[in-house]
Amino acid sequence: MRALFGRKVLNLKELKELTKEAKANGLKGTDYEVIKEVKLNDEEFKEFAKDFCKDQPWITKEDGGSNSKGELRCIRVRNTKTKKSILIDSEGYTYPRYTALEE
C-alpha cells in the first residue's frame, strides 16, 4: 500500500490540496503499514481534521517511524459515519506529524 504523506500539514483541507497537487506532479507515495486504528464518530473526526497540530491522547511516542521493510508505521483514523480515513505517522511525537489520505 502506498500513500502521499505531507509533513506538518495543518488540517484536512490543506491535506486534500497537497495530495491533489502531488498527484498532478506524478508523485507515487510511500509504502506504509497500519499498526493501529482509531475510530471516531463524525463530530470527533471533523474536530480532529480541523487541527492536525494538536496533540491527541491516542497517539503515543512509540507510534510511527519505519518498520524493518522501510515502510512507514501508521495509525489509521477512520470516520465511522463516512468510512473515510487519514493515515498518521507521528514520528515519535503525540500529534500527527505526517498525514496522508487513505484511498
PDB file of C-alpha atoms in Angstrom:
ATOM      1  CA  MET A   1       0.000   0.000   0.000  1.00  0.00           C
ATOM      2  CA  ARG A   2       1.222   3.493  -0.826  1.00  0.00           C
ATOM      3  CA  ALA A   3       0.104   6.953   0.287  1.00  0.00           C
ATOM      4  CA  LEU A   4       1.208  10.552  -0.236  1.00  0.00           C
ATOM      5  CA  PHE A   5       2.336  11.867   3.158  1.00  0.00           C
ATOM      6  CA  GLY A   6       2.694  15.546   3.994  1.00  0.00           C
ATOM      7  CA  ARG A   7       4.815  16.877   6.862  1.00  0.00           C
ATOM      8  CA  LYS A   8       3.231  19.230   9.402  1.00  0.00           C
ATOM      9  CA  VAL A   9       0.036  19.670   7.403  1.00  0.00           C
ATOM     10  CA  LEU A  10      -2.349  21.997   9.227  1.00  0.00           C
ATOM     11  CA  ASN A  11      -5.731  20.378   8.539  1.00  0.00           C
ATOM     12  CA  LEU A  12      -7.755  18.123   6.244  1.00  0.00           C
ATOM     13  CA  LYS A  13      -8.443  20.904   3.750  1.00  0.00           C
ATOM     14  CA  GLU A  14      -4.714  21.529   3.272  1.00  0.00           C
ATOM     15  CA  LEU A  15      -4.022  17.772   3.094  1.00  0.00           C
ATOM     16  CA  LYS A  16      -6.542  17.384   0.266  1.00  0.00           C
ATOM     17  CA  GLU A  17      -4.988  20.306  -1.649  1.00  0.00           C
ATOM     18  CA  LEU A  18      -1.430  18.991  -1.199  1.00  0.00           C
ATOM     19  CA  THR A  19      -2.472  15.477  -2.237  1.00  0.00           C
ATOM     20  CA  LYS A  20      -4.156  16.772  -5.395  1.00  0.00           C
ATOM     21  CA  GLU A  21      -1.037  18.795  -6.259  1.00  0.00           C
ATOM     22  CA  ALA A  22       1.299  15.856  -5.576  1.00  0.00           C
ATOM     23  CA  LYS A  23      -0.764  13.563  -7.835  1.00  0.00           C
ATOM     24  CA  ALA A  24      -0.744  16.192 -10.590  1.00  0.00           C
ATOM     25  CA  ASN A  25       3.056  16.259 -10.321  1.00  0.00           C
ATOM     26  CA  GLY A  26       3.219  12.486 -10.726  1.00  0.00           C
ATOM     27  CA  LEU A  27       4.285  11.577  -7.187  1.00  0.00           C
ATOM     28  CA  LYS A  28       3.529   7.953  -6.261  1.00  0.00           C
ATOM     29  CA  GLY A  29       3.649   7.989  -2.452  1.00  0.00           C
ATOM     30  CA  THR A  30       5.362   5.982   0.258  1.00  0.00           C
ATOM     31  CA  ASP A  31       4.818   2.395   1.386  1.00  0.00           C
ATOM     32  CA  TYR A  32       3.132   2.118   4.770  1.00  0.00           C
ATOM     33  CA  GLU A  33       1.913  -0.357   7.380  1.00  0.00           C
ATOM     34  CA  VAL A  34      -1.112   0.292   9.626  1.00  0.00           C
ATOM     35  CA  ILE A  35      -0.138  -0.522  13.225  1.00  0.00           C
ATOM     36  CA  LYS A  36      -3.413   0.527  14.870  1.00  0.00           C
ATOM     37  CA  GLU A  37      -6.784   2.003  14.017  1.00  0.00           C
ATOM     38  CA  VAL A  38      -8.689   4.748  15.809  1.00  0.00           C
ATOM     39  CA  LYS A  39     -12.397   5.088  15.084  1.00  0.00           C
ATOM     40  CA  LEU A  40     -14.015   8.483  15.593  1.00  0.00           C
ATOM     41  CA  ASN A  41     -17.642   9.457  15.179  1.00  0.00           C
ATOM     42  CA  ASP A  42     -18.389  12.138  12.588  1.00  0.00           C
ATOM     43  CA  GLU A  43     -18.221  15.031  15.061  1.00  0.00           C
ATOM     44  CA  GLU A  44     -14.945  13.819  16.619  1.00  0.00           C
ATOM     45  CA  PHE A  45     -13.416  13.244  13.176  1.00  0.00           C
ATOM     46  CA  LYS A  46     -14.334  16.745  11.997  1.00  0.00           C
ATOM     47  CA  GLU A  47     -12.850  18.244  15.174  1.00  0.00           C
ATOM     48  CA  PHE A  48      -9.655  16.227  14.696  1.00  0.00           C
ATOM     49  CA  ALA A  49      -9.446  17.195  10.988  1.00  0.00           C
ATOM     50  CA  LYS A  50      -9.596  20.938  11.780  1.00  0.00           C
ATOM     51  CA  ASP A  51      -6.180  20.950  13.502  1.00  0.00           C
ATOM     52  CA  PHE A  52      -3.508  18.327  12.829  1.00  0.00           C
ATOM     53  CA  CYS A  53      -1.017  20.245  15.008  1.00  0.00           C
ATOM     54  CA  LYS A  54      -2.918  19.366  18.182  1.00  0.00           C
ATOM     55  CA  ASP A  55      -1.686  16.565  20.459  1.00  0.00           C
ATOM     56  CA  GLN A  56      -4.025  13.585  20.568  1.00  0.00           C
ATOM     57  CA  PRO A  57      -4.466  11.251  23.570  1.00  0.00           C
ATOM     58  CA  TRP A  58      -4.468   8.161  21.303  1.00  0.00           C
ATOM     59  CA  ILE A  59      -1.077   8.947  19.709  1.00  0.00           C
ATOM     60  CA  THR A  60       1.956   7.772  21.667  1.00  0.00           C
ATOM     61  CA  LYS A  61       5.645   8.484  21.137  1.00  0.00           C
ATOM     62  CA  GLU A  62       6.099   4.813  20.203  1.00  0.00           C
ATOM     63  CA  ASP A  63       3.748   5.155  17.210  1.00  0.00           C
ATOM     64  CA  GLY A  64       5.196   5.973  13.820  1.00  0.00           C
ATOM     65  CA  GLY A  65       8.647   5.624  12.366  1.00  0.00           C
ATOM     66  CA  SER A  66       9.622   2.855   9.960  1.00  0.00           C
ATOM     67  CA  ASN A  67       9.404  -0.918  10.119  1.00  0.00           C
ATOM     68  CA  SER A  68      12.152  -3.361   9.085  1.00  0.00           C
ATOM     69  CA  LYS A  69      10.973  -3.198   5.436  1.00  0.00           C
ATOM     70  CA  GLY A  70      11.286   0.607   5.352  1.00  0.00           C
ATOM     71  CA  GLU A  71       7.508   1.161   5.384  1.00  0.00           C
ATOM     72  CA  LEU A  72       6.063   3.994   7.477  1.00  0.00           C
ATOM     73  CA  ARG A  73       4.271   2.712  10.591  1.00  0.00           C
ATOM     74  CA  CYS A  74       0.894   4.492  10.701  1.00  0.00           C
ATOM     75  CA  ILE A  75      -2.253   4.987  12.678  1.00  0.00           C
ATOM     76  CA  ARG A  76      -5.430   4.822  10.609  1.00  0.00           C
ATOM     77  CA  VAL A  77      -8.006   7.352  11.846  1.00  0.00           C
ATOM     78  CA  ARG A  78     -11.416   6.350  10.482  1.00  0.00           C
ATOM     79  CA  ASN A  79     -14.659   8.308  10.432  1.00  0.00           C
ATOM     80  CA  THR A  80     -17.289   5.750  11.484  1.00  0.00           C
ATOM     81  CA  LYS A  81     -20.029   7.581   9.552  1.00  0.00           C
ATOM     82  CA  THR A  82     -18.328   8.234   6.209  1.00  0.00           C
ATOM     83  CA  LYS A  83     -15.723   5.420   6.395  1.00  0.00           C
ATOM     84  CA  LYS A  84     -13.070   7.895   5.150  1.00  0.00           C
ATOM     85  CA  SER A  85      -9.692   7.634   6.821  1.00  0.00           C
ATOM     86  CA  ILE A  86      -6.496   9.557   7.388  1.00  0.00           C
ATOM     87  CA  LEU A  87      -3.108   7.950   7.965  1.00  0.00           C
ATOM     88  CA  ILE A  88      -0.787   9.353  10.610  1.00  0.00           C
ATOM     89  CA  ASP A  89       2.910   8.811  11.202  1.00  0.00           C
ATOM     90  CA  SER A  90       3.659  10.633  14.455  1.00  0.00           C
ATOM     91  CA  GLU A  91       7.435  10.064  14.141  1.00  0.00           C
ATOM     92  CA  GLY A  92       7.802   9.982  17.931  1.00  0.00           C
ATOM     93  CA  TYR A  93       5.508  12.903  18.710  1.00  0.00           C
ATOM     94  CA  THR A  94       1.952  12.934  20.089  1.00  0.00           C
ATOM     95  CA  TYR A  95       0.439  14.864  17.183  1.00  0.00           C
ATOM     96  CA  PRO A  96       0.003  13.912  13.512  1.00  0.00           C
ATOM     97  CA  ARG A  97       3.473  14.952  12.260  1.00  0.00           C
ATOM     98  CA  TYR A  98       2.959  13.244   8.867  1.00  0.00           C
ATOM     99  CA  THR A  99      -0.517  12.753   7.401  1.00  0.00           C
ATOM    100  CA  ALA A 100      -1.967  11.172   4.269  1.00  0.00           C
ATOM    101  CA  LEU A 101      -5.353  10.414   2.782  1.00  0.00           C
ATOM    102  CA  GLU A 102      -6.027   6.710   2.602  1.00  0.00           C
ATOM    103  CA  GLU A 103      -7.624   5.825  -0.699  1.00  0.00           C
TER     104      GLU A 103
END
